[in-house]
Amino acid sequence: GESVGLHLPTLSVQEGDNSIINCAYSNSASDYFIWYKQESGKGPQFIIDIRSNMDKRQGQRVTVLLNKTVKHLSLQIAATQPGDSAVYFCAENYGGSQGNLIFGKGTKLSVKP
Amino acid sequence: DGGITQSPKYLFRKEGQNVTLSCEQNLNHDAMYWYRQDPGQGLRLIYYSQIVNDFQKGDIAEGYSVSREKKESFPLTVTSAQKNPTAFYLCASSIYRDRAQPQHFGDGTRLSIL
């Protein structure tokens, strides 16, 4: 089927290496951020989130870093596996109406065996 | 298992036809959302509903309509007024009262024009 990954920046890594995916967010008033993983033909899957009163949060094999000074968010994936191949995108809650999110366009991660 | 179910997975629309996409959730979430995804683009909000019998337009509501008669269900109708309906449509839900909560997504419906 048609890929949501068309025309996206691509990060290619070797299996077992660490991956770092970056996201620049738009609104300095945003106070909540989420990373999603989307495989071809499927809906986005929640990976990890972080609130603006934190600058780092860790999950299983993933770490999110938040730099509010430069409005930058990153997702680090340790020991990247072929199953990590997908499109990754960030989302920010900019305030306004309850729960509305702004989504980035995404980065396609390709893991070479 | 709790989750969001979208149906059908693929849908085809003829000229002048309205089509309805189904979204059902059993997560007991108050808020539900519809997004449109086009290749290489971020998700764009069509409509959202924070509570039963209430819904609000998102950024690209023209040509679409929704209803929220039950907490579990939030169907989206793509009307003939939507001139470029070909896209991947995603439904999501979240807990209502706390903004700092993730939205959880279904697996989408791909709509194409015949």
CSV table of C-alpha atoms in Angstrom, one decimal:
chain,number,residue,atom,x,y,z
A,1,GLY,CA,0.0,0.0,0.0
A,2,GLU,CA,1.0,3.6,-0.2
A,3,SER,CA,3.6,4.5,2.3
A,4,VAL,CA,3.3,7.3,4.7
A,5,GLY,CA,7.1,7.4,4.6
A,6,LEU,CA,7.3,9.0,1.1
A,7,HIS,CA,9.4,12.1,0.8
A,8,LEU,CA,10.5,12.0,4.5
A,9,PRO,CA,14.0,12.4,5.8
A,10,THR,CA,15.6,9.0,6.3
A,11,LEU,CA,17.9,7.7,8.9
A,12,SER,CA,19.7,4.5,8.1
A,13,VAL,CA,21.5,2.6,10.8
A,14,GLN,CA,23.2,-0.8,11.3
A,15,GLU,CA,21.5,-3.3,13.5
A,16,GLY,CA,22.8,-3.1,17.0
A,17,ASP,CA,23.8,0.6,16.7
A,18,ASN,CA,22.1,3.4,18.6
A,19,SER,CA,19.7,5.7,16.7
A,20,ILE,CA,18.9,9.3,17.3
A,21,ILE,CA,15.9,10.9,15.8
A,22,ASN,CA,15.4,14.6,16.1
A,23,CYS,CA,12.4,16.9,16.1
A,24,ALA,CA,12.2,20.7,16.2
A,25,TYR,CA,8.9,21.8,17.7
A,26,SER,CA,7.1,25.0,16.9
A,27,ASN,CA,5.6,26.6,20.1
A,28,SER,CA,7.6,27.7,23.1
A,29,ALA,CA,4.4,27.4,25.2
A,30,SER,CA,4.1,23.7,24.4
A,31,ASP,CA,4.2,21.7,27.7
A,32,TYR,CA,3.8,18.1,26.7
A,33,PHE,CA,5.5,16.0,24.0
A,34,ILE,CA,5.0,12.6,22.6
A,35,TRP,CA,6.9,10.3,20.3
A,36,TYR,CA,5.1,7.9,18.0
A,37,LYS,CA,6.2,5.0,15.8
A,38,GLN,CA,4.2,4.2,12.7
A,39,GLU,CA,4.7,1.1,10.6
A,40,SER,CA,3.5,0.9,7.0
A,41,GLY,CA,-0.3,0.6,6.8
A,42,LYS,CA,-0.8,0.9,10.5
A,43,GLY,CA,-1.8,3.6,13.0
A,44,PRO,CA,0.7,5.5,15.1
A,45,GLN,CA,1.9,3.6,18.2
A,46,PHE,CA,2.7,5.5,21.4
A,47,ILE,CA,6.4,5.1,22.4
A,48,ILE,CA,7.2,7.6,25.2
A,49,ASP,CA,6.1,11.1,26.4
A,50,ILE,CA,7.7,13.9,28.4
A,51,ARG,CA,6.4,17.0,30.2
A,52,SER,CA,8.1,20.3,29.9
A,53,ASN,CA,9.2,20.2,33.6
A,54,MET,CA,11.6,17.4,32.7
A,55,ASP,CA,14.5,17.3,30.3
A,56,LYS,CA,15.0,13.5,30.1
A,57,ARG,CA,12.9,10.5,30.4
A,58,GLN,CA,13.8,6.8,29.8
A,59,GLY,CA,11.8,3.8,28.8
A,60,GLN,CA,12.7,0.4,27.6
A,61,ARG,CA,15.5,0.9,25.1
A,62,VAL,CA,14.3,4.5,24.4
A,63,THR,CA,15.2,7.8,25.9
A,64,VAL,CA,13.6,11.2,25.1
A,65,LEU,CA,15.6,14.4,25.6
A,66,LEU,CA,13.9,17.8,25.7
A,67,ASN,CA,15.8,21.1,25.2
A,68,LYS,CA,13.4,23.9,25.7
A,69,THR,CA,16.0,26.6,25.1
A,70,VAL,CA,16.2,25.6,21.4
A,71,LYS,CA,12.8,23.9,21.1
A,72,HIS,CA,14.3,20.6,20.3
A,73,LEU,CA,13.2,17.0,21.1
A,74,SER,CA,15.2,13.8,20.4
A,75,LEU,CA,14.4,10.1,20.6
A,76,GLN,CA,17.3,7.8,21.2
A,77,ILE,CA,16.8,4.1,20.5
A,78,ALA,CA,19.5,1.8,22.0
A,79,ALA,CA,20.6,-1.4,20.2
A,80,THR,CA,18.4,-0.7,17.2
A,81,GLN,CA,16.7,-3.8,15.8
A,82,PRO,CA,15.1,-4.6,12.4
A,83,GLY,CA,11.7,-4.4,14.1
A,84,ASP,CA,12.4,-0.7,14.9
A,85,SER,CA,12.2,0.2,11.2
A,86,ALA,CA,9.3,2.6,10.8
A,87,VAL,CA,8.4,6.3,10.6
A,88,TYR,CA,8.9,8.1,13.9
A,89,PHE,CA,7.3,11.5,14.6
A,90,CYS,CA,6.9,13.8,17.5
A,91,ALA,CA,3.8,15.6,18.7
A,92,GLU,CA,3.5,18.7,20.9
A,93,ASN,CA,0.6,19.9,22.9
A,94,TYR,CA,0.5,23.6,22.3
A,95,GLY,CA,-2.3,24.5,24.7
A,96,GLY,CA,-5.4,25.9,23.2
A,97,SER,CA,-8.2,23.4,23.1
A,98,GLN,CA,-8.1,20.4,25.3
A,99,GLY,CA,-5.7,17.7,24.2
A,100,ASN,CA,-5.0,19.0,20.7
A,101,LEU,CA,-1.7,18.0,19.3
A,102,ILE,CA,0.6,19.3,16.5
A,103,PHE,CA,2.3,16.5,14.7
A,104,GLY,CA,5.7,16.6,12.9
A,105,LYS,CA,6.1,15.1,9.5
A,106,GLY,CA,8.3,12.3,10.7
A,107,THR,CA,11.6,10.6,10.0
A,108,LYS,CA,11.9,7.2,8.4
A,109,LEU,CA,14.2,4.8,10.2
A,110,SER,CA,15.7,2.0,8.2
A,111,VAL,CA,17.7,-0.7,10.0
A,112,LYS,CA,20.2,-2.7,8.0
A,113,PRO,CA,20.8,-6.2,9.2
B,1,ASP,CA,-8.0,-6.2,25.0
B,2,GLY,CA,-8.7,-2.5,25.1
B,3,GLY,CA,-8.3,-0.6,21.9
B,4,ILE,CA,-9.6,1.4,19.0
B,5,THR,CA,-11.2,-0.3,16.0
B,6,GLN,CA,-11.5,1.3,12.7
B,7,SER,CA,-13.5,-0.1,9.8
B,8,PRO,CA,-13.3,-0.8,7.0
B,9,LYS,CA,-9.6,-1.0,6.3
B,10,TYR,CA,-10.1,0.0,2.7
B,11,LEU,CA,-12.9,2.1,1.2
B,12,PHE,CA,-13.7,3.3,-2.3
B,13,ARG,CA,-15.9,6.3,-3.0
B,14,LYS,CA,-17.7,7.2,-6.2
B,15,GLU,CA,-18.3,10.7,-7.5
B,16,GLY,CA,-21.1,12.4,-5.6
B,17,GLN,CA,-21.2,9.7,-2.9
B,18,ASN,CA,-21.0,10.2,0.9
B,19,VAL,CA,-19.1,7.5,2.8
B,20,THR,CA,-18.9,6.8,6.5
B,21,LEU,CA,-15.8,5.6,8.4
B,22,SER,CA,-16.4,3.7,11.6
B,23,CYS,CA,-14.4,4.2,14.8
B,24,GLU,CA,-15.1,2.4,18.0
B,25,GLN,CA,-13.2,2.4,21.3
B,26,ASN,CA,-13.4,0.3,24.5
B,27,LEU,CA,-10.9,2.3,26.5
B,28,ASN,CA,-13.5,4.3,28.3
B,29,HIS,CA,-12.0,7.5,26.9
B,30,ASP,CA,-14.0,10.7,26.8
B,31,ALA,CA,-12.2,12.4,24.0
B,32,MET,CA,-12.0,11.2,20.4
B,33,TYR,CA,-10.4,12.6,17.3
B,34,TRP,CA,-10.3,12.2,13.5
B,35,TYR,CA,-7.1,12.9,11.5
B,36,ARG,CA,-6.2,12.8,7.9
B,37,GLN,CA,-2.7,11.7,6.8
B,38,ASP,CA,-1.3,12.3,3.4
B,39,PRO,CA,2.1,10.9,2.2
B,40,GLY,CA,5.0,12.8,3.7
B,41,GLN,CA,2.8,15.0,5.8
B,42,GLY,CA,2.0,15.4,9.5
B,43,LEU,CA,-1.4,14.4,10.8
B,44,ARG,CA,-4.1,17.0,10.3
B,45,LEU,CA,-7.1,17.3,12.7
B,46,ILE,CA,-10.5,17.1,11.1
B,47,TYR,CA,-12.9,16.9,14.1
B,48,TYR,CA,-12.7,16.2,17.7
B,49,SER,CA,-15.1,15.4,20.5
B,50,GLN,CA,-14.5,15.9,24.2
B,51,ILE,CA,-17.8,14.4,25.4
B,52,VAL,CA,-20.9,12.7,24.1
B,53,ASN,CA,-23.2,14.9,22.0
B,54,ASP,CA,-20.5,17.5,21.5
B,55,PHE,CA,-17.8,17.9,18.8
B,56,GLN,CA,-15.7,20.7,17.4
B,57,LYS,CA,-14.1,21.4,14.0
B,58,GLY,CA,-10.4,20.9,13.6
B,59,ASP,CA,-8.1,22.5,11.1
B,60,ILE,CA,-9.6,20.8,8.0
B,61,ALA,CA,-13.3,20.2,8.7
B,62,GLU,CA,-14.7,21.3,5.4
B,63,GLY,CA,-16.3,18.4,3.5
B,64,TYR,CA,-16.5,16.2,6.6
B,65,SER,CA,-19.1,15.6,9.3
B,66,VAL,CA,-19.2,13.6,12.5
B,67,SER,CA,-21.6,12.5,15.3
B,68,ARG,CA,-21.0,11.4,18.8
B,69,GLU,CA,-24.1,9.7,20.1
B,70,LYS,CA,-22.3,7.2,22.2
B,71,LYS,CA,-19.1,7.4,24.2
B,72,GLU,CA,-17.6,4.5,22.4
B,73,SER,CA,-18.3,5.6,18.8
B,74,PHE,CA,-17.2,8.5,16.7
B,75,PRO,CA,-18.1,7.9,13.0
B,76,LEU,CA,-16.8,10.2,10.3
B,77,THR,CA,-18.7,10.9,7.1
B,78,VAL,CA,-16.7,12.1,4.0
B,79,THR,CA,-19.2,14.0,2.0
B,80,SER,CA,-19.3,14.7,-1.7
B,81,ALA,CA,-18.2,18.3,-0.9
B,82,GLN,CA,-14.7,17.0,0.0
B,83,LYS,CA,-13.0,17.2,-3.4
B,84,ASN,CA,-9.8,15.5,-2.5
B,85,PRO,CA,-10.8,12.7,-0.2
B,86,THR,CA,-8.0,10.2,-1.0
B,87,ALA,CA,-6.0,9.8,2.2
B,88,PHE,CA,-5.4,7.6,5.2
B,89,TYR,CA,-7.8,8.4,7.9
B,90,LEU,CA,-6.9,7.8,11.6
B,91,CYS,CA,-9.2,7.8,14.6
B,92,ALA,CA,-7.7,8.4,18.1
B,93,SER,CA,-8.9,8.7,21.7
B,94,SER,CA,-7.6,10.1,24.9
B,95,ILE,CA,-8.6,10.6,28.6
B,96,TYR,CA,-10.6,13.8,28.8
B,97,ARG,CA,-9.6,15.8,31.9
B,98,ASP,CA,-5.9,15.7,31.8
B,99,ARG,CA,-4.2,17.4,28.8
B,100,ALA,CA,-0.9,15.6,29.4
B,101,GLN,CA,-2.1,12.3,28.1
B,102,PRO,CA,-1.2,10.5,24.9
B,103,GLN,CA,-3.7,9.9,22.1
B,104,HIS,CA,-4.1,6.3,21.1
B,105,PHE,CA,-4.8,5.4,17.5
B,106,GLY,CA,-6.6,2.9,15.5
B,107,ASP,CA,-5.1,1.2,12.4
B,108,GLY,CA,-6.7,3.6,10.0
B,109,THR,CA,-9.0,3.5,6.9
B,110,ARG,CA,-7.5,4.1,3.5
B,111,LEU,CA,-10.0,5.9,1.3
B,112,SER,CA,-9.6,6.1,-2.5
B,113,ILE,CA,-11.7,7.5,-5.3
B,114,LEU,CA,-13.1,5.1,-8.0
